Structures are given as structure tokens and as C-alpha cells.
């Protein structure tokens, strides 16, 4: 399998809380609580390692509360190349209600010393030889600029290593300007880049294809229950997710990205890769945590995932003369 690096600049301890319907301003009882070492890049790494890849995790990790992360790295056989920084990694609270609504309360993360960023740049450069892909995922700590994220993308691409990006806001804008190989926005994030609402399938597809035209080879657009669009070098596929009972959507996007990258690196036909990744993301929302390809009914979930070719003409009803 492939050698992959995931870069998580602002990891978190995720406090997942399941409740009944939340009553604001009142005492609420929890059904369950769970504290996990997370961060989008670490979630991606867990899925990829479970699929048999040799995965190294790196980024910036608080030195004062690293124990939970070390446990996950050991359990999932992830190579630890994080730069330690003073203080604690942030804690994010995720409140899951019935019917699948999730409320995120995300901390900002620690301030990063300049020497730690220099050390991370050097470590990233040293890890690139022999890699088949790099994934940069998640938000930025308060004093790490979007321009620094773009520098990381430029560094990776200069070494001829594919780099995939999953972030939002100013970090996404700067990252896209550096032309990553692939990107996984949701519809809101893609609309921010496009500068206008993308409230129809046609509008979303046109925006994804425009990103292809501007040098991003793979655009994986996740639209929740509406499924997934994969635009690759000017052609597109759409996948309709199988119907499942939603417990938590936390980690579904990370699972989708990992599943897509697994298919690409395995050189699967595009339809097979998109079906696998979409079904794996659907499996993940049935429970807290990332998707499990070993689930007893995973083959059935794949069969229930419908994949079709997609074009602007097919959405608008236009025909070519």
C-alpha cells in the first residue's frame, strides 16, 4: 500500500456528547460522553491506516495533554512526526441530538511559537521523499496565517508529491491559490470560493469544474444527504448516498476524503472509488467515529450507493447540436 502523510496544524480532543433535544438555558442530561484524540488530518489517517496504508501524522501538538494522541497513534499504527508546542491541545465539544443535528463548540487552539513553525517546515521537507500523497486538513491555530498553509502546499508540490486539502475560510482561499492536487469542500465552502450562492446542482457542478480549469485536478464536493460530486480534470461523477440512520456526522467528511484517496492510490476505476468512499462516509454517520470498512453490511451499503456520470447538460436539460 501507499506511504501517506497527513498534516494537522490544529488538532483537538473531541468531546462527543449525545443528548436528547437541547433546551437552551436549562439543565440538560447527557446520554453518553466520549473524549477522543482527533483533528481532521488524524481522522483521515485513522481511516487510511485501517485500509492498510503506511501513514505518518504530523503537525503541531500541545505537549501538556498528548497522552490520548499517543494512545491513538499506537493503536492505529500511525508514525508520530508531530512537533510539540508549549501548552495544551484544544478541546472541541460536539453535541449530537436526535435526528442527527450536531452543534460544534470549537476552541481556537494554542498560539504557536515561530521556532515551532520553522521546525515543522523542516520536518515536512524531510518527510516528503518516498511519499505518494500528503493530506492537509483542518483549521489553523490563531497565529498561523493562511499564507503559511499555502507555503506548505507549494513545498509539497515542488517535490512532485500530490497534496490534498480540506479546510475552510481564509485558509481555503489561500490554499486553493497554491493549486493543491485535490480539494474536498462542502457546498458552503465552495460557495465562499465562488463568491456567490450555489443553491442548485448545476451551480455546484459549474463551480467544481471551474476549479478543475484553474488547476485543481480533483474536486470532491460533499453535499450531505444530497450525495457527492467528484469533478476530475473537467469530467464529473455523482454519487447518491445510501439511506442510513444518522447518529453523528462528525468525521464523515474525513472518512469521505480518506476513502477517495484510497481509491485513487489503488488505481481503481473512478466509479468504484467514488462508490466505496461515499458508502464508507455513510457508514460513519451511523455511530460516533470514522467509517469502518469492516462493517458486516458494508458491501450492501456499496451496492446501495448509486453512481452516475454528471454534466451541465444533464442537469439543465440542454442538448448539444
XYZ file of C-alpha atoms in Angstrom:
321
model
C 0.000 0.000 0.000
C 0.934 3.678 -0.233
C 3.064 5.861 2.013
C 0.982 8.876 3.055
C 1.486 11.882 5.327
C -1.357 13.796 6.975
C -0.702 17.282 8.314
C -2.933 18.606 11.109
C -1.974 22.092 12.220
C -4.706 22.467 14.846
C -5.650 19.043 16.283
C -8.186 18.661 19.057
C -9.512 16.458 21.769
C -13.101 15.906 20.675
C -15.637 15.690 23.477
C -18.617 13.964 21.833
C -21.836 14.391 23.794
C -25.096 12.647 22.905
C -28.204 14.269 24.313
C -31.936 14.473 23.877
C -33.273 17.670 22.254
C -31.238 20.515 23.759
C -33.168 23.067 25.826
C -31.164 26.283 25.870
C -30.800 27.951 29.248
C -31.880 24.817 31.123
C -30.237 21.754 32.657
C -29.770 19.019 30.019
C -28.904 15.374 30.705
C -26.419 13.534 28.507
C -26.984 10.048 27.125
C -23.271 9.418 26.637
C -19.945 11.237 26.518
C -16.707 10.300 24.824
C -13.317 12.022 24.592
C -11.212 11.199 21.533
C -7.930 12.417 20.125
C -8.924 13.933 16.820
C -8.376 16.647 14.277
C -9.303 16.252 10.631
C -5.908 15.004 9.483
C -5.752 12.453 12.286
C -9.222 11.205 11.373
C -8.129 10.802 7.749
C -5.014 8.983 8.920
C -7.014 6.528 11.023
C -9.146 5.528 8.053
C -6.190 5.195 5.702
C -4.204 3.129 8.201
C -7.223 0.869 8.662
C -7.233 0.349 4.895
C -3.640 -0.860 5.020
C -1.609 2.240 4.150
C 1.646 3.296 5.806
C 0.618 6.619 7.368
C 2.675 9.275 9.125
C 0.915 12.004 11.087
C 2.450 15.412 11.611
C 1.523 18.939 12.564
C 1.502 20.837 15.866
C 0.574 19.115 19.135
C 0.318 20.530 22.658
C 2.906 18.922 24.930
C 0.803 19.085 28.102
C -2.061 16.766 27.103
C -0.646 14.466 24.452
C -1.433 11.138 26.169
C -4.694 10.455 24.324
C -2.997 11.172 21.000
C -0.101 8.842 21.745
C -2.604 6.097 22.550
C -4.368 6.548 19.197
C -1.094 6.643 17.281
C -0.066 3.341 18.865
C -3.445 1.655 18.435
C -3.745 2.677 14.764
C -0.050 2.153 13.959
C 0.457 5.753 12.892
C 4.003 7.131 12.716
C 4.237 10.157 15.010
C 6.058 13.119 13.449
C 4.237 15.934 15.290
C 6.115 18.983 16.506
C 5.348 19.569 20.194
C 4.387 23.082 21.250
C 4.000 24.538 24.771
C 0.603 24.215 26.423
C -2.435 22.089 25.725
C -4.125 20.967 22.536
C -7.624 22.477 22.367
C -10.832 20.661 23.300
C -13.828 20.731 20.933
C -17.298 19.854 22.212
C -19.712 18.231 19.744
C -23.334 17.980 20.852
C -25.335 15.346 18.963
C -29.122 15.481 19.218
C -31.774 13.090 17.892
C -32.389 13.326 14.121
C -28.680 13.928 13.535
C -28.307 17.625 14.368
C -24.762 18.342 15.603
C -23.656 21.546 17.340
C -19.904 22.180 17.393
C -18.189 24.288 20.054
C -14.630 24.523 18.778
C -11.720 26.016 20.666
C -9.238 28.305 18.868
C -6.089 26.310 19.634
C -2.789 27.446 21.182
C -0.567 30.199 19.878
C 2.386 28.714 18.010
C 5.972 29.913 18.600
C 7.890 30.908 15.479
C 10.546 28.260 16.121
C 7.869 25.540 16.076
C 6.700 26.611 12.614
C 10.286 26.588 11.393
C 10.755 23.103 12.824
C 7.553 21.895 11.160
C 8.661 23.233 7.771
C 11.973 21.405 8.106
C 10.244 18.205 9.212
C 7.772 18.331 6.334
C 10.606 18.721 3.834
C 12.464 15.779 5.385
C 9.392 13.508 5.230
C 8.480 14.122 1.586
C 10.909 11.713 -0.142
C 9.114 8.459 -0.911
C 5.617 9.733 -0.139
C 2.765 9.071 -2.554
C 0.391 11.682 -1.123
C 0.060 14.396 1.508
C -3.240 15.439 3.096
C -3.511 18.835 4.821
C -6.706 19.053 6.852
C -8.416 21.249 9.395
C -8.309 24.778 10.760
C -5.319 26.945 11.627
C -4.135 27.953 15.114
C -4.765 31.639 15.931
C -1.393 33.000 14.841
C -0.678 30.717 11.871
C -1.516 32.594 8.681
C -3.307 31.242 5.614
C -0.223 32.220 3.638
C 1.807 29.719 5.666
C -0.619 26.987 4.690
C -0.153 27.956 1.049
C 3.624 27.725 1.529
C 3.246 24.129 2.727
C 1.231 23.250 -0.386
C 3.823 24.890 -2.628
C 6.629 22.989 -0.862
C 4.889 19.640 -1.354
C 4.007 20.272 -4.991
C 7.583 21.368 -5.725
C 8.679 17.857 -4.718
C 6.165 16.340 -7.182
C 4.030 14.838 -4.409
C 0.218 15.088 -4.754
C -1.310 17.176 -1.964
C -4.971 17.150 -0.951
C -6.565 19.972 1.044
C -9.578 20.086 3.369
C -10.047 23.362 5.225
C -12.305 26.421 5.178
C -12.458 30.196 5.240
C -9.336 32.235 4.531
C -7.192 29.095 4.778
C -9.158 27.514 1.932
C -8.869 30.634 -0.238
C -5.097 30.813 0.241
C -4.709 27.072 -0.164
C -6.622 26.993 -3.443
C -4.442 29.791 -4.793
C -1.453 27.460 -4.293
C -3.179 24.852 -6.512
C -3.337 21.634 -4.483
C -3.818 18.420 -6.421
C -7.206 17.802 -4.804
C -9.648 19.556 -2.503
C -12.738 18.475 -0.542
C -15.030 21.430 0.151
C -18.639 21.244 1.226
C -21.200 23.294 -0.675
C -20.896 26.298 1.670
C -17.106 26.365 1.414
C -17.227 26.083 -2.371
C -19.763 28.936 -2.484
C -17.395 31.111 -0.445
C -14.689 30.493 -3.043
C -17.052 31.068 -5.964
C -18.300 34.321 -4.442
C -21.990 33.505 -4.876
C -24.614 31.078 -3.587
C -24.508 27.589 -5.094
C -28.114 26.633 -4.458
C -28.636 24.300 -7.406
C -26.819 21.128 -8.542
C -25.900 22.916 -11.776
C -24.298 25.827 -9.918
C -22.295 23.468 -7.709
C -21.097 21.454 -10.682
C -20.068 24.555 -12.627
C -18.045 25.792 -9.649
C -16.302 22.441 -9.230
C -15.439 22.297 -12.933
C -14.145 25.864 -12.746
C -11.729 24.758 -10.031
C -10.563 21.994 -12.406
C -9.962 24.653 -15.065
C -7.884 26.667 -12.599
C -5.516 23.779 -11.918
C -7.055 21.690 -9.117
C -7.276 18.228 -10.672
C -9.712 16.642 -8.215
C -12.640 18.381 -6.525
C -14.668 16.282 -4.093
C -17.827 18.200 -3.224
C -19.785 16.815 -0.273
C -23.399 17.924 -0.006
C -24.606 15.857 2.951
C -27.712 13.822 2.212
C -27.646 15.067 -1.394
C -24.549 12.994 -2.027
C -21.134 13.657 -3.523
C -19.831 15.209 -6.743
C -16.366 14.302 -8.000
C -15.045 16.629 -10.691
C -11.759 15.436 -12.167
C -9.996 17.294 -14.964
C -13.243 18.522 -16.470
C -15.456 15.439 -16.148
C -17.738 14.622 -13.249
C -19.452 11.800 -11.416
C -22.209 11.999 -8.819
C -22.948 9.534 -6.039
C -26.222 9.228 -4.135
C -25.627 8.050 -0.576
C -27.463 5.012 0.791
C -30.120 5.736 3.377
C -28.895 5.166 6.927
C -29.908 6.220 10.433
C -27.816 9.237 11.396
C -26.226 9.308 14.841
C -23.365 11.739 14.225
C -21.935 13.402 11.124
C -18.625 14.166 12.863
C -15.813 12.555 10.859
C -17.943 11.796 7.786
C -16.099 14.286 5.592
C -12.728 12.990 6.760
C -13.868 9.439 6.019
C -15.008 10.509 2.549
C -11.646 12.111 1.766
C -9.710 9.074 3.020
C -11.898 6.706 1.006
C -11.448 8.775 -2.154
C -7.674 8.926 -1.729
C -7.590 5.164 -1.122
C -9.359 4.571 -4.431
C -7.100 6.977 -6.326
C -3.906 5.473 -4.921
C -5.218 1.958 -5.547
C -5.817 2.985 -9.191
C -9.418 1.856 -9.063
C -11.876 2.881 -11.769
C -13.426 6.202 -10.788
C -16.896 4.743 -10.301
C -15.586 2.128 -7.891
C -13.593 4.662 -5.867
C -16.499 7.092 -5.539
C -18.922 4.326 -4.591
C -16.533 2.986 -1.936
C -15.837 6.408 -0.395
C -19.483 7.501 -0.361
C -20.614 4.232 1.229
C -17.835 4.458 3.824
C -18.882 8.003 4.732
C -22.487 6.802 5.070
C -21.317 4.017 7.370
C -19.555 6.559 9.568
C -22.656 8.628 10.363
C -24.346 5.632 11.984
C -22.055 5.955 15.007
C -19.522 8.258 16.609
C -16.137 7.993 14.915
C -14.785 7.401 11.429
C -16.106 4.886 8.901
C -15.482 1.171 9.308
C -14.929 -0.767 6.052
C -15.133 -3.970 8.097
C -18.801 -3.394 8.976
C -20.881 -6.506 8.302
C -23.185 -4.718 5.856
C -20.557 -2.558 4.139
C -20.825 -4.499 0.877
C -24.591 -3.874 0.925
C -24.008 -0.152 1.543
C -21.802 -0.056 -1.551
C -24.470 -1.780 -3.635
C -26.992 0.794 -2.433
C -24.713 3.696 -3.452
C -25.725 4.902 -6.912
C -23.039 6.452 -9.121
C -23.701 8.212 -12.431
C -21.936 10.454 -14.902
C -22.751 14.119 -14.499
C -22.637 17.044 -16.888
C -24.062 20.540 -17.013
C -26.196 19.434 -19.977
C -27.722 16.585 -17.974
C -28.695 18.995 -15.199
C -30.097 21.765 -17.408
C -31.754 19.570 -19.994
C -29.701 21.156 -22.768
C -28.553 19.105 -25.753
C -25.566 19.616 -27.964
C -26.049 20.048 -31.687
